[in-house]
Coordinates of C-alpha atoms in Angstrom, one line a residue:
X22 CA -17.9 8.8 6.2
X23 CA -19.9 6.7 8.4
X24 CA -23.2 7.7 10.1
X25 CA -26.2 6.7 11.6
X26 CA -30.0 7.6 10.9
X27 CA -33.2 5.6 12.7
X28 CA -30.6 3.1 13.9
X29 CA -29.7 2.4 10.5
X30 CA -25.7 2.7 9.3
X31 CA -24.9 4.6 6.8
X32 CA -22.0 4.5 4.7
X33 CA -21.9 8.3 2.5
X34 CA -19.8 7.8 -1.2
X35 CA -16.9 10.2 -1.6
X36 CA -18.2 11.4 -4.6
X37 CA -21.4 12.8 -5.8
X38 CA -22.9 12.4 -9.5
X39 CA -25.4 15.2 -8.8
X40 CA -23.7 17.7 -10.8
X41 CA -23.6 15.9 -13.7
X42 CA -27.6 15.4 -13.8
X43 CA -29.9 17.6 -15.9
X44 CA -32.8 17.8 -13.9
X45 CA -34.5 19.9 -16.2
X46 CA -34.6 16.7 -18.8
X47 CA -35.3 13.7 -17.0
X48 CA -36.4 10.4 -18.2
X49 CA -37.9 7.9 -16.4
X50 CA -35.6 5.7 -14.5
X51 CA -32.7 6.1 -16.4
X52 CA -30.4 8.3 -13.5
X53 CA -29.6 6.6 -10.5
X54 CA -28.9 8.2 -6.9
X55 CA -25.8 8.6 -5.2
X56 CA -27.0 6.0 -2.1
X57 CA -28.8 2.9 -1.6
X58 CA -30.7 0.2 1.1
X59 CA -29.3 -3.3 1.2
X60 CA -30.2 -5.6 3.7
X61 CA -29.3 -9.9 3.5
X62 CA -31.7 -12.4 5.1
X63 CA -29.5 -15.9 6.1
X64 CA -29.4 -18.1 8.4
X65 CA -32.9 -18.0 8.7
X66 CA -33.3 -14.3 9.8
X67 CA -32.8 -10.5 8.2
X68 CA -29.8 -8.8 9.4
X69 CA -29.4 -4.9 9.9
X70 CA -30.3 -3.0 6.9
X71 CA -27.5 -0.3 5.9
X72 CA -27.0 2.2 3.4
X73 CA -24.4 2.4 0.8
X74 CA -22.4 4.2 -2.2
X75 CA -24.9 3.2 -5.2
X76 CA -22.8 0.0 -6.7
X77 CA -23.3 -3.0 -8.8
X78 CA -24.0 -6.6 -7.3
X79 CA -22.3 -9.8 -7.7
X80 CA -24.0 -12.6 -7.6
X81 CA -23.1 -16.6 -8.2
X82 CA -24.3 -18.1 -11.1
X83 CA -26.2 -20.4 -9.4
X84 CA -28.2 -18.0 -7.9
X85 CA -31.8 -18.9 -8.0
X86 CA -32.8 -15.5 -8.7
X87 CA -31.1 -16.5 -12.8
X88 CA -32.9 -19.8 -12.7
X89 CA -36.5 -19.7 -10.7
X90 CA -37.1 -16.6 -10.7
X91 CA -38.1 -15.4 -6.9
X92 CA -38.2 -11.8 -7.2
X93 CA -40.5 -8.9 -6.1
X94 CA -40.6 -5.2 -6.3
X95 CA -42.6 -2.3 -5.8
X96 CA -43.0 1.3 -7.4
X97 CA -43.2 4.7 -4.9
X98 CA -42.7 8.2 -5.3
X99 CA -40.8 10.8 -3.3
X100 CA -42.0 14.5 -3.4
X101 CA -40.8 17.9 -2.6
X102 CA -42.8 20.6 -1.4
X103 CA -42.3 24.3 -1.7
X104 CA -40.6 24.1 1.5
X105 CA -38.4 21.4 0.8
X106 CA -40.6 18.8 3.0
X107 CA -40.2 15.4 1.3
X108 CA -43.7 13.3 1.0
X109 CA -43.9 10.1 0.4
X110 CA -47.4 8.7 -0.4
X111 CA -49.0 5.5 1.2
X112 CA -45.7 3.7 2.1
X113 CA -47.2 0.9 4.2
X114 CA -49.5 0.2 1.4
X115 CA -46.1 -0.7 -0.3
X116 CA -44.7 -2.0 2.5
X117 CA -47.3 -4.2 3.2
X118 CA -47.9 -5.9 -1.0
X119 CA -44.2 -6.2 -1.0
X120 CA -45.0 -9.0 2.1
X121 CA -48.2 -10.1 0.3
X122 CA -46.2 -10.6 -3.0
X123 CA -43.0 -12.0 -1.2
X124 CA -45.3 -14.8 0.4
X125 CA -47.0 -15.8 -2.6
X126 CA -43.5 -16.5 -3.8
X127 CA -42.2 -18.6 -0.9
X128 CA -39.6 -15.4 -0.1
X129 CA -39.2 -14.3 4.0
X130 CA -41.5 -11.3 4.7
X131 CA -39.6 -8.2 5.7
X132 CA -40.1 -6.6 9.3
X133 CA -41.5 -3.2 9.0
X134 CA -38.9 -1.4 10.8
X135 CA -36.1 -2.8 8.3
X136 CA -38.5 -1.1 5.3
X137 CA -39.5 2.4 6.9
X138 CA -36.8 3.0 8.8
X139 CA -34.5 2.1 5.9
X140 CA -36.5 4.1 3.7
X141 CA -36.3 7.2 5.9
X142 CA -32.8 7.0 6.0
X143 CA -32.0 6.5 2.2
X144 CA -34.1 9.4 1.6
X145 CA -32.7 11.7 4.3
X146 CA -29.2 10.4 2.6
X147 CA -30.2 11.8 -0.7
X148 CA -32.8 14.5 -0.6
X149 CA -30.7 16.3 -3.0
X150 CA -31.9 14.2 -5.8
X151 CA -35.8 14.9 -5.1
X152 CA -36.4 16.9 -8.1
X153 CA -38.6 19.9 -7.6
X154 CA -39.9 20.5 -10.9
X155 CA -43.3 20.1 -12.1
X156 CA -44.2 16.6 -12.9
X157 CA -40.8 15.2 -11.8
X158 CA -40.2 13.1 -8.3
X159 CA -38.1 10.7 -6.9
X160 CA -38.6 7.4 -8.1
X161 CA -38.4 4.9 -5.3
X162 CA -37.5 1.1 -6.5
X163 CA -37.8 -1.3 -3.3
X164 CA -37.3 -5.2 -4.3
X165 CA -36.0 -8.5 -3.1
X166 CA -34.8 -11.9 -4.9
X167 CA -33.0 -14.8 -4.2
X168 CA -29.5 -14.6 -4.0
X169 CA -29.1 -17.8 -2.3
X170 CA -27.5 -20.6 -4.6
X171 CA -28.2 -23.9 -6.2
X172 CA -29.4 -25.5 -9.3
X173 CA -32.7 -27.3 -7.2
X174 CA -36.3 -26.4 -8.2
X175 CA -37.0 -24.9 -4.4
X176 CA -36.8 -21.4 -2.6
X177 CA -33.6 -20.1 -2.0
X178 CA -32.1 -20.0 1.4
X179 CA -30.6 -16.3 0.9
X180 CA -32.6 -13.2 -0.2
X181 CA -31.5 -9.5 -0.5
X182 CA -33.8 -6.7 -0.2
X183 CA -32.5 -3.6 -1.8
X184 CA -34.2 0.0 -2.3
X185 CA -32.9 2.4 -5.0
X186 CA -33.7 5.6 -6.5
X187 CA -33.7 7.4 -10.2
X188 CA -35.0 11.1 -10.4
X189 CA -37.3 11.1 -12.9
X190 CA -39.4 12.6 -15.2
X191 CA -42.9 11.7 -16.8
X192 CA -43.5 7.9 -17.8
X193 CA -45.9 8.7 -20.3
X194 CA -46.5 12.0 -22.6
X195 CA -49.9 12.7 -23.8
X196 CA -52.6 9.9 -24.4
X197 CA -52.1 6.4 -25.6
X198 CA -53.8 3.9 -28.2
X199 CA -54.4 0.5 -27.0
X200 CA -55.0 -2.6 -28.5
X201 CA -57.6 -5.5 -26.6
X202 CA -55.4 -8.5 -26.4
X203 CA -57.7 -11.8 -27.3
X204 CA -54.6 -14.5 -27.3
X205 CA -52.2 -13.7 -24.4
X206 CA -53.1 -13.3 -21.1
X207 CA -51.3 -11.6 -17.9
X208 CA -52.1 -13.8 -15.5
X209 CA -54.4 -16.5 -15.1
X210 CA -56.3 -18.0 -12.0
X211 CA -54.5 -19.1 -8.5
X212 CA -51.9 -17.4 -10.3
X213 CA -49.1 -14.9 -9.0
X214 CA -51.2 -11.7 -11.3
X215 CA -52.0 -10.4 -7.8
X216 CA -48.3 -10.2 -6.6
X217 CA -45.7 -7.5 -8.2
X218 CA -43.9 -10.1 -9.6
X219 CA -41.2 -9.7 -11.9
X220 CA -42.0 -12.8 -13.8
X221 CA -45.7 -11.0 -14.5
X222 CA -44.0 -8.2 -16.4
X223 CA -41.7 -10.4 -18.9
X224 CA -44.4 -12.2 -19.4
X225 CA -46.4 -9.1 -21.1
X226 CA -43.2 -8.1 -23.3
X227 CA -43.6 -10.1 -26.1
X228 CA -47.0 -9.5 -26.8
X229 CA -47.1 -5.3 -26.2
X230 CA -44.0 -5.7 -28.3
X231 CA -46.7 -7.1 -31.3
X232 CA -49.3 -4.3 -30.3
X233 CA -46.2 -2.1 -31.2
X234 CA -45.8 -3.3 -34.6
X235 CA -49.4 -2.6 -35.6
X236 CA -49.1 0.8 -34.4
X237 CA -50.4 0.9 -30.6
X238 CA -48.4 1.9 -27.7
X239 CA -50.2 -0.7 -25.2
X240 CA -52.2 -4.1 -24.3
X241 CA -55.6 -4.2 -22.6
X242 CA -55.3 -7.4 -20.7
X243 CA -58.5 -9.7 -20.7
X244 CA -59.5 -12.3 -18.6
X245 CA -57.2 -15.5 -19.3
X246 CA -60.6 -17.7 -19.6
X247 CA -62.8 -16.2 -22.3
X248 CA -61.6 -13.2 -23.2
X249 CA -64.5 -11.2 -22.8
X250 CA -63.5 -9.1 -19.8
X251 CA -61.2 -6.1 -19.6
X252 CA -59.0 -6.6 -16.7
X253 CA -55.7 -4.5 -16.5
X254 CA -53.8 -1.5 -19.3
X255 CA -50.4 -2.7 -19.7
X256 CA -48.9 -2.7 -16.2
X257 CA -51.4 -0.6 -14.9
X258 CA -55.0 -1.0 -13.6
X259 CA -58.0 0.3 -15.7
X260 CA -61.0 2.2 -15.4
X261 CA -63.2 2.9 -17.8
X262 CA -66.3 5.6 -17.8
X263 CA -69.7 5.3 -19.5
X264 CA -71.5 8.3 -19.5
X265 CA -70.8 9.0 -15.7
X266 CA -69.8 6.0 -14.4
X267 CA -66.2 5.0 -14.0
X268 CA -66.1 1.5 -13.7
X269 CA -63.2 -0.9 -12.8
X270 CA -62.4 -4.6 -12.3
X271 CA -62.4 -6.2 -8.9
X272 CA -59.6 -7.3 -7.7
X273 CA -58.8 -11.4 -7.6
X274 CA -55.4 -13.5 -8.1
X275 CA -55.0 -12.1 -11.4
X276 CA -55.5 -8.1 -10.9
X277 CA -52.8 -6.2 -9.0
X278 CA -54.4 -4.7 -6.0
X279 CA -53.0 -1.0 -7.4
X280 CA -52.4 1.7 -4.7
X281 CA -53.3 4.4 -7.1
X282 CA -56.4 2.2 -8.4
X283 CA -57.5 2.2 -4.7
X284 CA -56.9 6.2 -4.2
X285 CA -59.0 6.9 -7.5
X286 CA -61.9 4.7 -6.2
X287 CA -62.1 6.9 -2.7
X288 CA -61.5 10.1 -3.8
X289 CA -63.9 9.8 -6.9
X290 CA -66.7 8.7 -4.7
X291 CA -65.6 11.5 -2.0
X292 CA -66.2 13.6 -4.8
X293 CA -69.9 12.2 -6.1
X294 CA -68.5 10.4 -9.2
X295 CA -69.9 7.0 -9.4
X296 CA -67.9 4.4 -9.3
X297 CA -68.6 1.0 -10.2
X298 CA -66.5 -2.5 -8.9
X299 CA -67.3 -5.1 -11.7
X300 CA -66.7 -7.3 -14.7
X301 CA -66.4 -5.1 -18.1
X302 CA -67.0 -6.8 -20.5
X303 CA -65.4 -5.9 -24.0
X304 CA -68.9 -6.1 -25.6
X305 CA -70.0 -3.6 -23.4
X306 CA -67.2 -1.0 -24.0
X307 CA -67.4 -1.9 -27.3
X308 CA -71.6 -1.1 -27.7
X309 CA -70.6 2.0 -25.5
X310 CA -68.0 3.2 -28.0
X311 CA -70.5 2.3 -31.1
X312 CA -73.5 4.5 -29.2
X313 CA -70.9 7.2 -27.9
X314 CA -71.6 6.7 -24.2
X315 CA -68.4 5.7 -24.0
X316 CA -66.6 8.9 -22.9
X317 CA -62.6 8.0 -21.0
X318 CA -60.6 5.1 -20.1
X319 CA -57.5 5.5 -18.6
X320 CA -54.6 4.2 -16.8
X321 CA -53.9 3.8 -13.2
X322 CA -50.1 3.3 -11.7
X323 CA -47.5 4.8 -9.2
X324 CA -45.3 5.6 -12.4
X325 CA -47.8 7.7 -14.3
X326 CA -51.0 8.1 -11.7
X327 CA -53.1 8.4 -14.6
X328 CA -52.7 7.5 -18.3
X329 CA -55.1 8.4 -20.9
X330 CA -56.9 6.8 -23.4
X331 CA -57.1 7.9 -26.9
X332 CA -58.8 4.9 -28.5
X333 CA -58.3 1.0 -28.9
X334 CA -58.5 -1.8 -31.5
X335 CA -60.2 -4.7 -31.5
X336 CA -61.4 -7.0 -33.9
X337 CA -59.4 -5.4 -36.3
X338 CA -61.4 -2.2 -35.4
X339 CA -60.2 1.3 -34.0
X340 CA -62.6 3.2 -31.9
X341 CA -61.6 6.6 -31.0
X342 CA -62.5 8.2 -27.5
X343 CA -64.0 11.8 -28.0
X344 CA -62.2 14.5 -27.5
X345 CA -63.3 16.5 -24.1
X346 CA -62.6 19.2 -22.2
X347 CA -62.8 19.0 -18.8
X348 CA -62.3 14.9 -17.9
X349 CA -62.3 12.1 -15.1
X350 CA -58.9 11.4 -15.6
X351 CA -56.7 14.9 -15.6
X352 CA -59.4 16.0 -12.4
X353 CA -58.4 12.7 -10.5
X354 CA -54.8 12.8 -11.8
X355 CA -54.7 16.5 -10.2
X356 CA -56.0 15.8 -7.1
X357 CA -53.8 13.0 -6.1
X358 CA -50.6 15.1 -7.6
X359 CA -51.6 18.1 -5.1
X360 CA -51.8 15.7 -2.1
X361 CA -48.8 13.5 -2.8
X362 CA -46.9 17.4 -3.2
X363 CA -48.5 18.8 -0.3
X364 CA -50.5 21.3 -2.5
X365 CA -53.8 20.6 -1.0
X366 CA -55.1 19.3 1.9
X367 CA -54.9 15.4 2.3
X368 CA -58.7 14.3 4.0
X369 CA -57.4 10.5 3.1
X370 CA -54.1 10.5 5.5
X371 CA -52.3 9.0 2.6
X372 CA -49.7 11.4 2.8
X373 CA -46.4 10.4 4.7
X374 CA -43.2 13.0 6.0
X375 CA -40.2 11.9 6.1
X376 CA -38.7 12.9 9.0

């Protein structure tokens, strides 16, 4: 059956995989939704966006995507409130990297309308799949890449944006041990580190992948010159407190310009915490840890909001965080849940319906 929603077509599946879902054990991103956005750019222009039965792609083998690698994404949530509202949080923060990273890798920059109204619609489509239980959502996936063809070193001259979803539960359970990485680096100068890239996260594979072996679950990125500064936790941003202090890296060509990393910064200072924008250096952490001023570090991403710290290695050298009650991270984790569920009041007006 054919529809329409904010101008944008729909076409419904026949069949529903709904039933077949446990929503009660989700992992992350493994269960995909009944629908999803597709929308071509050719000729020089994007065409129509539409919605459609959840399906696989074929592609040539010449696409450029396979060979150059011109693809972007984003990460978003969709929420569920006790009245069965659906909240999405800071959209056209989304919207508006997904254009910062599509420029930075020669790919046309979507309109606005194409991405919210799409988005609407999609969701409208399949509200059903919005999980309602504590700590789940709806994962939102929005991304373009070349689909255009040819074996030349240069942009493609087809894209295709596409945005799909996966119910989902928690990324991570409980806290996480981290190693400092002193070889590899994420990104490096006048670099693509700033753009959601998908090149940026292959790229960090291989090494997490040797943190593994030695027995941690993640990589503290450091500055691709010296090594000396901490920079980014895995594929999240990083903040790190000293006695009261939480205290995270600016942002520059190799430090994603994180949504969540930017909601933590405003609402902590709303709150009194201080927050510091600066270079870390590992010494410092490292003399902080040694003295015990050194109280959190944690995560920040759409996927988890906030990932704890248990300790890191470095130097071959573990340093455990202390154990605490009441901390940084689950108050600030907490207070950006209730507002992205429409649990408290949202002062920030980072909080979107979908209507």
């Amino acid at each position: 059956m054919n529809t329409v929603i904010n101008d944008i077509e729909v076409i419904k599946s026949k069949t529903s995989k709904i039933n077949e879902v446990d929503f009660d054990h989700l992992k992350f991103g493994t269960v995909f939704s009944d629908h999803m956005l597709v929308c071509d750019y050719n000729e020089g222009r994007w065409h129509a966006p539409k919605v459609v039965p959840y399906q696989p792609i074929t592609l040539d083998p010449s696409a450029k995507i396979f060979h150059y690698g011109q693809s972007v994404f984003e990460g978003m949530k969709a929420y569920k409130d006790v009245e069965n509202s659906v909240w999405l949080f800071r959209p056209l923060d989304n919207f508006k990297r997904l254009n910062i990273s599509s420029k930075r890798l020669a790919m046309p920059e979507l309109p606005e309308a194409y991405f919210m109204d799409g988005l609407n619609a999609l969701l409208k489509v399949d509200q059903a799949w919005i999980p309602k239980n504590e700590g789940s959502s709806l994962y939102v996936r929005p991304f373009v890449f070349a689909s255009g063809n040819g074996f030349h070193a240069s942009p493609a001259d087809a894209y295709k944006f596409i945005i799909a979803t996966a119910p989902s539960g928690s990324y991570f359970s409980g806290k996480v041990k981290v190693l400092i990485e002193q070889n590899y680096s994420r990104s490096a100068n006048g670099g693509v580190g700033f753009a959601k890239a998908g090149g940026n996260y292959a790229g960090q594979f291989y090494p997490t992948q040797l943190a593994v072996e030695k027995g941690y679950q993640q990589v503290i990125w450091t500055d691709d010159n010296t090594h000396e500064y901490i920079e980014e936790a895995g594929a999240m941003n990083i903040f790190v407190r000293i006695n009261d202090t939480l205290i995270t890296a600016p942002t520059s060509d190799r430090i994603l310009d994180g949504i969540t990393r930017k909601s933590i910064i405003e609402l902590a200072q709303s709150e009194g915490i201080k927050v510091d924008v600066r270079k870390l250096s590992v010494h410092e952490v490292v003399e902080a840890a040694q003295q015990g001023s050194l109280k959190e570090m944690f995560g920040a991403g759409t996927a988890a909001v906030v990932s704890p710290i248990s300790g890191f290695g470095y130097n071959g050298k573990d340093y455990d965080l202390p154990e605490m009650k009441e901390t940084y991270a689950s108050y600030l984790k907490k207070r950006i849940t209730d507002i992205q569920t429409n649990k408290a009041e949202d002062p920030f007006g980072w909080r979107y319906k979908v209507e």
